[in-house]
mmCIF file of C-alpha atoms and ligand atoms in Angstrom:
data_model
loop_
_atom_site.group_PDB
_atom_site.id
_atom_site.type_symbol
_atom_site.label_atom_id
_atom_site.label_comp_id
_atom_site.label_asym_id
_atom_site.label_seq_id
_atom_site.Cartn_x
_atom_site.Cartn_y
_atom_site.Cartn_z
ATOM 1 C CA UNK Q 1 -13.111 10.272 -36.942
ATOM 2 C CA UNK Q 2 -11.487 13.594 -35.780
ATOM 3 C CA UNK Q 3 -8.938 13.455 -33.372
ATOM 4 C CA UNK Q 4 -9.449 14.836 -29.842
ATOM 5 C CA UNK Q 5 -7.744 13.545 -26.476
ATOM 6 C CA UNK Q 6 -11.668 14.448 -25.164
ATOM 7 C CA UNK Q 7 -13.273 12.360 -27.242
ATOM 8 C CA UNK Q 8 -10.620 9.428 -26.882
ATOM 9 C CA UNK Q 9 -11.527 9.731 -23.451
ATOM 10 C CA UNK Q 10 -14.877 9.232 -24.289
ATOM 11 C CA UNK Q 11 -13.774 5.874 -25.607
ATOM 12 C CA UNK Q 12 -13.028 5.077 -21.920
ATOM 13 C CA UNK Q 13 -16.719 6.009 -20.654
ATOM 14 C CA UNK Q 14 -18.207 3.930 -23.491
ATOM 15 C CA UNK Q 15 -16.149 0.842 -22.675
ATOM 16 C CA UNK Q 16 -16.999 0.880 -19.134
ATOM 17 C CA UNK Q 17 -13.123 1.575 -17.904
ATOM 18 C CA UNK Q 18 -12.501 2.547 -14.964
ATOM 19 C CA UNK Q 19 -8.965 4.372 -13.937
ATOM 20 C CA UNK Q 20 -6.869 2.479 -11.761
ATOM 21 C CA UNK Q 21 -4.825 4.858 -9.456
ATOM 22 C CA UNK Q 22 -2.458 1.387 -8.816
ATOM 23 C CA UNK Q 23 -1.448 2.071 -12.492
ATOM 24 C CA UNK Q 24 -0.343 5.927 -12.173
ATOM 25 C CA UNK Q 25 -3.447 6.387 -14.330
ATOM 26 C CA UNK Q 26 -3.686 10.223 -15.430
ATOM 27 C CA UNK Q 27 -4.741 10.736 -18.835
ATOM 28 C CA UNK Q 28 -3.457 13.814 -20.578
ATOM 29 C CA UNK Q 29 -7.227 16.018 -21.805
ATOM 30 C CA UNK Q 30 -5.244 18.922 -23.270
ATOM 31 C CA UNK Q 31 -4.574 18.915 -26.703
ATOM 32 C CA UNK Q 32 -2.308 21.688 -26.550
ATOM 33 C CA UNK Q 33 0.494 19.575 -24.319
ATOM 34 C CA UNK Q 34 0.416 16.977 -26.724
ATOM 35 C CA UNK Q 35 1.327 18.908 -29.573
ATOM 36 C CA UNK Q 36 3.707 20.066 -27.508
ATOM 37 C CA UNK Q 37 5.440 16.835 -27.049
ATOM 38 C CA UNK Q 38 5.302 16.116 -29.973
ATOM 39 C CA UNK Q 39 6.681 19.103 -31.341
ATOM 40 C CA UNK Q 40 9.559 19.226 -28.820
ATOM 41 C CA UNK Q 41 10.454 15.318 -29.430
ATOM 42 C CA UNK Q 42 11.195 16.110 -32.790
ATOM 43 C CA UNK Q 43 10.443 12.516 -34.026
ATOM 44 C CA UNK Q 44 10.398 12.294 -37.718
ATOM 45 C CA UNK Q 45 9.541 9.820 -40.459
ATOM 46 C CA UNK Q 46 13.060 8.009 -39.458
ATOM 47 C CA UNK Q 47 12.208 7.142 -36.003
ATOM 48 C CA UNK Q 48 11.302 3.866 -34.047
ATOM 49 C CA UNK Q 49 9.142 5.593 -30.828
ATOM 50 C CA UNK Q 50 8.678 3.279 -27.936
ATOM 51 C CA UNK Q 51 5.752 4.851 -25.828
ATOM 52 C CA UNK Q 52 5.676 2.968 -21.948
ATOM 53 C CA UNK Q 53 1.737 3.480 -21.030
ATOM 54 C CA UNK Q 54 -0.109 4.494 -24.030
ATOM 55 C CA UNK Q 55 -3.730 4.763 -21.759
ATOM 56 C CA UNK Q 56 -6.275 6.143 -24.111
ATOM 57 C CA UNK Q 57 -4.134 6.465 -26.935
ATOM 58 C CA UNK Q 58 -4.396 10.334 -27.522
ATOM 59 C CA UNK Q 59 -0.575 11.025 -27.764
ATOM 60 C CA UNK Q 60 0.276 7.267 -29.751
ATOM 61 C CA UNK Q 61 -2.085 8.352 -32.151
ATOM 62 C CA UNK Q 62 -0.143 11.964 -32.866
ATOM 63 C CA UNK Q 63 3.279 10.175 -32.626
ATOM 64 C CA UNK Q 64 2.311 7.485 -35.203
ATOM 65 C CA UNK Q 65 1.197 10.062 -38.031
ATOM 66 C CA UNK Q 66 4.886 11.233 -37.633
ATOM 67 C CA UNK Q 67 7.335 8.065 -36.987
ATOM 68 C CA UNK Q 68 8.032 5.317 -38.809
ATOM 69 C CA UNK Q 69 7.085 3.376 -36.239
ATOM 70 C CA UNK Q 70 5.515 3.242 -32.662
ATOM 71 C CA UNK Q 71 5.679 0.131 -29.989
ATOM 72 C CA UNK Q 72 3.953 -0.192 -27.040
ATOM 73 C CA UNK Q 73 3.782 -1.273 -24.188
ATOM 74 C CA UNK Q 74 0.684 -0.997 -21.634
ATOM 75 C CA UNK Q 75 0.226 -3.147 -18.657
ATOM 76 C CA UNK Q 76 -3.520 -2.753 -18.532
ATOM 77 C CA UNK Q 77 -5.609 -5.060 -20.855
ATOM 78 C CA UNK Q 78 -8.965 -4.057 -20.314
ATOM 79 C CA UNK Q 79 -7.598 -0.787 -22.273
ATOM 80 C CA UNK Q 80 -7.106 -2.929 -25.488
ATOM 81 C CA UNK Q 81 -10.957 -2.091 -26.828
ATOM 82 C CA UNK Q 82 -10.495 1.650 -26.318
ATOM 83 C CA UNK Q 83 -7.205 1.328 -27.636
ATOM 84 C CA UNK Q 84 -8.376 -0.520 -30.368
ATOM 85 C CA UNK Q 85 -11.150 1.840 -31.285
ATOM 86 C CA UNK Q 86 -9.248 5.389 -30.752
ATOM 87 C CA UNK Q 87 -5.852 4.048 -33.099
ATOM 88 C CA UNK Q 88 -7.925 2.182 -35.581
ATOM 89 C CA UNK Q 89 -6.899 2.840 -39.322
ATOM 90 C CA UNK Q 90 -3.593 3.298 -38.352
ATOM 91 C CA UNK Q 91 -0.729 0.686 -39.467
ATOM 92 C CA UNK Q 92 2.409 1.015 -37.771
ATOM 93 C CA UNK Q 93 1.555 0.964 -34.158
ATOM 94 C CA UNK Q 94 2.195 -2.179 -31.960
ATOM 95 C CA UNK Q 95 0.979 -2.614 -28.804
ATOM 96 C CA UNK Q 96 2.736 -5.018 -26.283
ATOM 97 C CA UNK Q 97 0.029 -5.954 -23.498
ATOM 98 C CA UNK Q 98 2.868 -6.365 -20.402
ATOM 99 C CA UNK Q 99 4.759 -4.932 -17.802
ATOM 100 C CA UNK Q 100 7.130 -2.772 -19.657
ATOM 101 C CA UNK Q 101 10.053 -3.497 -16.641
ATOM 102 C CA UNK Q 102 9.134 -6.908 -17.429
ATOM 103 C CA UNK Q 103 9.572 -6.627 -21.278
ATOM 104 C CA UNK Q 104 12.830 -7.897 -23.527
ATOM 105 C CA UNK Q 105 12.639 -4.831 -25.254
ATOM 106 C CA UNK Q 106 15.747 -5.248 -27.546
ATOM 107 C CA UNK Q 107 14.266 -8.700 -28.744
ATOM 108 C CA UNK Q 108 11.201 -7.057 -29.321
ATOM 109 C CA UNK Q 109 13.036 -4.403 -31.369
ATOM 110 C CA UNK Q 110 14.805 -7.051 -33.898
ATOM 111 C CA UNK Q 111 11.532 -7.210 -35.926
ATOM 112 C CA UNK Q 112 11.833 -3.260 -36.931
ATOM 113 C CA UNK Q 113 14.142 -1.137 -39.208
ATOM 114 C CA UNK Q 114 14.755 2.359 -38.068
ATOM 115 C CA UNK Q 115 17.677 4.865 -38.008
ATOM 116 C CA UNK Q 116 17.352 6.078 -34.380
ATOM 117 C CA UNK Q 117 14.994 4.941 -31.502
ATOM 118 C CA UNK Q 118 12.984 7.481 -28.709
ATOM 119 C CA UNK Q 119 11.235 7.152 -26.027
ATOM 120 C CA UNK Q 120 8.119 9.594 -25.833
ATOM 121 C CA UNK Q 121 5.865 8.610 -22.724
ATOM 122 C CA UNK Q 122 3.891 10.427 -19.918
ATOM 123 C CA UNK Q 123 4.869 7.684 -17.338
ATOM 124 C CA UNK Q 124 2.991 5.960 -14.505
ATOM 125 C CA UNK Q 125 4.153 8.115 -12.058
ATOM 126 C CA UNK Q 126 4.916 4.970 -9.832
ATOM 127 C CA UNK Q 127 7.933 3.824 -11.685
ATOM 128 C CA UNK Q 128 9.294 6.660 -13.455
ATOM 129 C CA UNK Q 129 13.184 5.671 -12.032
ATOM 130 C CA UNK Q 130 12.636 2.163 -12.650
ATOM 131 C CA UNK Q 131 12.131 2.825 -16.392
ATOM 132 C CA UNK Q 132 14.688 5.173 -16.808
ATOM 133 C CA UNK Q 133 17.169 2.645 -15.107
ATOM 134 C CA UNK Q 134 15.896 -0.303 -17.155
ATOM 135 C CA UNK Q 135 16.377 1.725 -20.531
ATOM 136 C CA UNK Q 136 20.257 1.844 -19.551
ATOM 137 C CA UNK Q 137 20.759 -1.113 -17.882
ATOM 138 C CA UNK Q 138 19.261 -3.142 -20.191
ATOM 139 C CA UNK Q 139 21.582 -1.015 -22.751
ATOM 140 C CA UNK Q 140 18.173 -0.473 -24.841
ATOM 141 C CA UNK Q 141 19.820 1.820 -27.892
ATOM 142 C CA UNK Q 142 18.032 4.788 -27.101
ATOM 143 C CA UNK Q 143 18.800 8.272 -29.049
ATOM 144 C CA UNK Q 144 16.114 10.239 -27.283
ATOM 145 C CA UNK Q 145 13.901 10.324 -24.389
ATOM 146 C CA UNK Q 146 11.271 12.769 -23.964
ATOM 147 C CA UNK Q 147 8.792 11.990 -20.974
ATOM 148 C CA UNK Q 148 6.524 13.606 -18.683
ATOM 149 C CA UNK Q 149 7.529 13.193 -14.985
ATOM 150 C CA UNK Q 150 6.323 14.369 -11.829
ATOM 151 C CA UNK Q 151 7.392 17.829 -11.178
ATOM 152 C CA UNK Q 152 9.586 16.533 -8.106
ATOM 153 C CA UNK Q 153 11.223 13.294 -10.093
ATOM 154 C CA UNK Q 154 11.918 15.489 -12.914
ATOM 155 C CA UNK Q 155 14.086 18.304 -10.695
ATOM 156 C CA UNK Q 156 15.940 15.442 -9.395
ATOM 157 C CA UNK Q 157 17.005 14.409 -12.444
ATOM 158 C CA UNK Q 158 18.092 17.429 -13.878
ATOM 159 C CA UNK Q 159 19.354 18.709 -10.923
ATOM 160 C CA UNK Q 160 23.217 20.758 -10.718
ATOM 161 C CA UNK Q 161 25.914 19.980 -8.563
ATOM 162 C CA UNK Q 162 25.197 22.292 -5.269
ATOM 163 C CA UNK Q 163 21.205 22.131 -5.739
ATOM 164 C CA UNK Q 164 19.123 20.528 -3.387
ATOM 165 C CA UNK Q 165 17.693 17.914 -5.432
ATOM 166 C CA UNK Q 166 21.591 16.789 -6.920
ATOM 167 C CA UNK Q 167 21.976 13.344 -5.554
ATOM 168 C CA UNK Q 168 23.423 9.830 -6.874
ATOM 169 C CA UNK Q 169 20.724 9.242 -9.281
ATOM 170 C CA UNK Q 170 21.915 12.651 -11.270
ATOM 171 C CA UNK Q 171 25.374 11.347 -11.556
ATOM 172 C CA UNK Q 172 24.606 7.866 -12.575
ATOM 173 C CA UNK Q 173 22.205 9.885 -15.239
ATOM 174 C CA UNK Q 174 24.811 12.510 -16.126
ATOM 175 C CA UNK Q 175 27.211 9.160 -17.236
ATOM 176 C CA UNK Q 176 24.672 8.108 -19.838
ATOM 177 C CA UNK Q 177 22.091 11.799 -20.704
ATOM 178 C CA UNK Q 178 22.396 15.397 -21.036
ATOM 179 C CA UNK Q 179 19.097 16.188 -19.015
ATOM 180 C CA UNK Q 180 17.389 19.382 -19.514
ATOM 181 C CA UNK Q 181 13.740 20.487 -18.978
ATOM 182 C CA UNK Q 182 11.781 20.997 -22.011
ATOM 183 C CA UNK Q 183 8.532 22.508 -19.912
ATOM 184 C CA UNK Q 184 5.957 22.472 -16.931
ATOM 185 C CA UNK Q 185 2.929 21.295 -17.208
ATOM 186 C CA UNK Q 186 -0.154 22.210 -15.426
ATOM 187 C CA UNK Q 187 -1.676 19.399 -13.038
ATOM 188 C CA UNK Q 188 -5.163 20.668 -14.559
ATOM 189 C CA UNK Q 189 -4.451 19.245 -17.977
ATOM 190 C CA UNK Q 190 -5.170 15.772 -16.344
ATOM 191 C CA UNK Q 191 -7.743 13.339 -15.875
ATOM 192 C CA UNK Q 192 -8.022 12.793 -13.088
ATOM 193 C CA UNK Q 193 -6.072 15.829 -12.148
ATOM 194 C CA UNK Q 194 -3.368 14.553 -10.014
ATOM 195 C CA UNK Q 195 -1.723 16.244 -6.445
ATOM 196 C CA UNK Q 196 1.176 17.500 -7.764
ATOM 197 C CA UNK Q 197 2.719 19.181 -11.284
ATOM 198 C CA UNK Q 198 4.767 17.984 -14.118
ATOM 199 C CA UNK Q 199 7.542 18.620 -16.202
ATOM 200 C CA UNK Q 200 8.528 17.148 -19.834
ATOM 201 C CA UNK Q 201 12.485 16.196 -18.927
ATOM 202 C CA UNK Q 202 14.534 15.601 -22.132
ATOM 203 C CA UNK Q 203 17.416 12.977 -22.091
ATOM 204 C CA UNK Q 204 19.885 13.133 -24.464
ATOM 205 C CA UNK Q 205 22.640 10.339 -25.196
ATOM 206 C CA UNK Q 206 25.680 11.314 -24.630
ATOM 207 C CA UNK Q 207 28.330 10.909 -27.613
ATOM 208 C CA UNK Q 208 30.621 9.103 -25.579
ATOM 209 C CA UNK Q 209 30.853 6.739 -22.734
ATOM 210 C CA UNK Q 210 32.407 7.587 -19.295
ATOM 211 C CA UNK Q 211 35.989 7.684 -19.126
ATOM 212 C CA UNK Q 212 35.903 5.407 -15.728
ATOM 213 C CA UNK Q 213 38.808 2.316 -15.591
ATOM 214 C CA UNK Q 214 36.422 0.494 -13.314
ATOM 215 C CA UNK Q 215 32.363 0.945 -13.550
ATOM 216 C CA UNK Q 216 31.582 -1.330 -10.200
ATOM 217 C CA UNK Q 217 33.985 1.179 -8.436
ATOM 218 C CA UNK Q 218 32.789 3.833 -9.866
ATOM 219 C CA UNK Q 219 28.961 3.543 -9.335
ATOM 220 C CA UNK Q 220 29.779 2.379 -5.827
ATOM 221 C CA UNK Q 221 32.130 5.096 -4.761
ATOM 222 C CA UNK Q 222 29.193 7.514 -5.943
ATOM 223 C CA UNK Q 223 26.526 5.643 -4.317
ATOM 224 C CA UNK Q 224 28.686 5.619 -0.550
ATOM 225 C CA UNK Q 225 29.582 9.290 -1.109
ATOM 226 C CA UNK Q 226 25.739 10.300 -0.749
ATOM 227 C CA UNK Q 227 24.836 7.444 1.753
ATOM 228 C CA UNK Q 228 24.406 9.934 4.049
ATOM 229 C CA UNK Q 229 23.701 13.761 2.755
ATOM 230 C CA UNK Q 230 24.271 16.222 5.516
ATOM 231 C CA UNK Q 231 27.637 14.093 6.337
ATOM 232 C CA UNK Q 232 31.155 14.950 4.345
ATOM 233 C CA UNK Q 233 32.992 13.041 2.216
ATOM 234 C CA UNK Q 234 35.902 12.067 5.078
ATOM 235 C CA UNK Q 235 32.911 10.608 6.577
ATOM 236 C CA UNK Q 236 30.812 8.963 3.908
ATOM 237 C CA UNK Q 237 34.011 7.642 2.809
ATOM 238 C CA UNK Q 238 35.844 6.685 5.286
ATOM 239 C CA UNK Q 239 36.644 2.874 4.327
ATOM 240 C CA UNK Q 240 38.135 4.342 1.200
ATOM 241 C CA UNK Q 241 41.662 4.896 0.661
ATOM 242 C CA UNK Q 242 41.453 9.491 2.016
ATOM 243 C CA UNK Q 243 44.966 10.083 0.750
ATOM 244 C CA UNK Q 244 44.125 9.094 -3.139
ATOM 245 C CA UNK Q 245 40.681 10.749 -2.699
ATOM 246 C CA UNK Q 246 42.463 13.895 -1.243
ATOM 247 C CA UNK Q 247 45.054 14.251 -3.734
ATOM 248 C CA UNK Q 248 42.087 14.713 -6.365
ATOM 249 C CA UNK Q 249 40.000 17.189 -4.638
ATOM 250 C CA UNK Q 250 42.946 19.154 -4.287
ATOM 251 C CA UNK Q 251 43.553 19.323 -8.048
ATOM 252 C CA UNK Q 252 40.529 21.171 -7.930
ATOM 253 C CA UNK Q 253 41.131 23.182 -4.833
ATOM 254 C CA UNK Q 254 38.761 21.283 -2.403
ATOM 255 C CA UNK Q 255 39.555 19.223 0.655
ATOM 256 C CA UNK Q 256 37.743 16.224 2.387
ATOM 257 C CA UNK Q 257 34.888 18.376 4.389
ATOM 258 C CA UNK Q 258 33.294 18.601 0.706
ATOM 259 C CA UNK Q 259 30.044 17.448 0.508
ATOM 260 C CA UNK Q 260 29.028 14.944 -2.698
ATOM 261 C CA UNK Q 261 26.446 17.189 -3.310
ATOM 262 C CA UNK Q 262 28.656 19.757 -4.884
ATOM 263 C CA UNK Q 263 30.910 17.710 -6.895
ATOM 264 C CA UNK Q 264 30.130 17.010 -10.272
ATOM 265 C CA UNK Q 265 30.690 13.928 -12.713
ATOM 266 C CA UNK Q 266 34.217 14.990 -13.556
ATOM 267 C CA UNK Q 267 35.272 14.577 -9.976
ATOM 268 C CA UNK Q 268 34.041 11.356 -9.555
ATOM 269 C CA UNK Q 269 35.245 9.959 -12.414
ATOM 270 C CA UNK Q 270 38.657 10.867 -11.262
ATOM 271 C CA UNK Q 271 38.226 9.705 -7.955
ATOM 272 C CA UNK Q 272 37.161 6.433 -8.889
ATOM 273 C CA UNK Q 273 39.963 6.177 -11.640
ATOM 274 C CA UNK Q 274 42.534 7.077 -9.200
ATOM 275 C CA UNK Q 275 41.426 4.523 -6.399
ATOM 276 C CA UNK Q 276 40.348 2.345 -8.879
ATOM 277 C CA UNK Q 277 43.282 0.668 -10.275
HETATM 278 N N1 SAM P 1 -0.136 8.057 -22.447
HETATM 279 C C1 SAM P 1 -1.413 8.235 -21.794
HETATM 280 C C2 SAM P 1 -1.726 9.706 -21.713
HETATM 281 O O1 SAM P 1 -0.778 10.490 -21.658
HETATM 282 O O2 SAM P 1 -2.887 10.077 -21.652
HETATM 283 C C3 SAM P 1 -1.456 7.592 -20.415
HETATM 284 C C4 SAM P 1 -0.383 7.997 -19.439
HETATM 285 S S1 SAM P 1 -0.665 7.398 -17.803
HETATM 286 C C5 SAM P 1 0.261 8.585 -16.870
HETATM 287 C C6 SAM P 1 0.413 5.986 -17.621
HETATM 288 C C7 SAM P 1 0.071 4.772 -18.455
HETATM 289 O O3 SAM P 1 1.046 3.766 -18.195
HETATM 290 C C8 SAM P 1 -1.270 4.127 -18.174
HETATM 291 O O4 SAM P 1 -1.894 3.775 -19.384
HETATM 292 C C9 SAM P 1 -0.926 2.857 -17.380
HETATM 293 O O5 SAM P 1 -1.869 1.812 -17.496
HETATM 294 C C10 SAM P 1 0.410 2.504 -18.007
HETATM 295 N N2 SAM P 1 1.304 1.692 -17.142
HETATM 296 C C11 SAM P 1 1.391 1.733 -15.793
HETATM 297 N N3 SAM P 1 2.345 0.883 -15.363
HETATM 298 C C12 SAM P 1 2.867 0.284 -16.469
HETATM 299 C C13 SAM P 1 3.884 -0.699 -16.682
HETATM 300 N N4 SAM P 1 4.556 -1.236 -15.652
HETATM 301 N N5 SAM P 1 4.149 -1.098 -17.942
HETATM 302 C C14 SAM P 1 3.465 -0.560 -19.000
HETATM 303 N N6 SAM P 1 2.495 0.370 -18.856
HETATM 304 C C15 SAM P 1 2.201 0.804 -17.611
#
């Protein structure tokens, strides 16, 4: 059968589905954004893909004629027919019919071999931090991921110290990813269209992990600093030990009226290290 994300969602019609908006439901119709994925992923023959949300199947079937091998997971079961019918004839595709934030993903990746593992999703829209955390909290050994977010997730977490969107999420990120944007992406290319635009957001692993003595203090220290955003960091801080936390802003020429919003990882890291101890 010739492939078209149209006629896959013709599957859907035939089997009677019906999208459910609880499940951040929009199917991508374009065929033109999923080669672009796909293109931009750069998955190859040596690489395990885990797609969260595989809905009609239109950009699982283009990843699996590429990887070595593609799992899974989709919380909706009555899209196991269509599923069924639009990836048939195609061998190395597993599909796990749960929650992925529910999932033991690194038990379900013992049964593969592979040299590197991505993630390649357009996510449910509902839970696109939630996923991201779980991949590095549950220390899944991810090389790559390359997902379609919500226009106003994705500038979050790509954000640059001193931008409006720069908050405690992009440092936490900035620990583990490089982020970058890869593109935007019309709302029209969607079924059903949704309110708002996307972007594909590219994570990259970072060679190396932080440089931080303590990770609790760390993560909390940059948590506090942005508990409240229009407020300094004398303020935000203010059950911390100032003097250490001064001493390091000076190295860089700033004093305690900073704002976390323009201090990058860097800073952090030292402040934590240096109160830390
Ligand atoms: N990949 C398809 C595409 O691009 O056309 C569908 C993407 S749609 C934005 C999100 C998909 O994630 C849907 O298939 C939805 O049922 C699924 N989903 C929603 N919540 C999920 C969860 N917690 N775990 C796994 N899949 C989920």
């Amino acid at each position: 059968m010739e492939y078209s994300p149209k006629r896959m969602q013709n599957t859907l019609n035939e089997n009677d589905f019906q999208l459910k908006k609880k499940f951040g439901q929009n199917f991508i119709i374009d065929e033109n954004i999923i080669n672009n994925i796909i293109e931009k992923s750069k998955v190859d023959s040596d690489t395990l893909v885990i797609e969260i949300g595989p809905g009609a199947g239109s950009l699982t079937y283009k990843l699996a004629l590429i990887a070595k091998q593609v799992l899974c997971y989709e919380i909706d079961t009555t899209l196991k027919s269509v599923l069924e019918e639009n990836l048939s004839g195609l061998n190395n595709i597993d599909i796990i019919y749960q929650d992925f934030l529910e999932a033991d993903v690194l038990s379900d990746l013992k049964k593969y071999i592979y040299k590197k593992v991505y993630v390649v999703a357009n996510l449910p829209y509902y839970i696109t931090t939630p996923i991201i955390m779980k991949l590095i909290n549950d220390k899944i050994p991810v090389d790559k991921i390359v997902v379609m977010v919500q226009k106003e997730v994705g500038d979050r977490f790509k954000a640059k110290p001193g931008s409006k969107d720069y908050n405690s999420l992009t440092v936490f990120l900035n620990c583990y990813f490089e982020v970058s944007k890869l593109m935007d992406v019309s709302r029209n290319v969607f079924l059903p269209k949704p309110n708002v635009d996307s972007i594909i957001v590219e994570f990259r692993k970072k060679e190396q992990e932080i440089a931080v003595k303590n990770k609790e203090v760390f993560f909390k220290l940059v948590k506090d600093s942005f508990v409240q955003k229009r407020k300094n960091i004398r303020n935000n801080l203010k059950n911390y030990p100032l003097d250490k936390i001064e001493k390091v802003l000076a190295r860089h020429n700033m004093d305690l009226n900073v704002r976390a919003e323009v201090l990058p990882l860097d800073i952090f890291i030292e402040m934590a290290n240096e109160i830390g101890e």
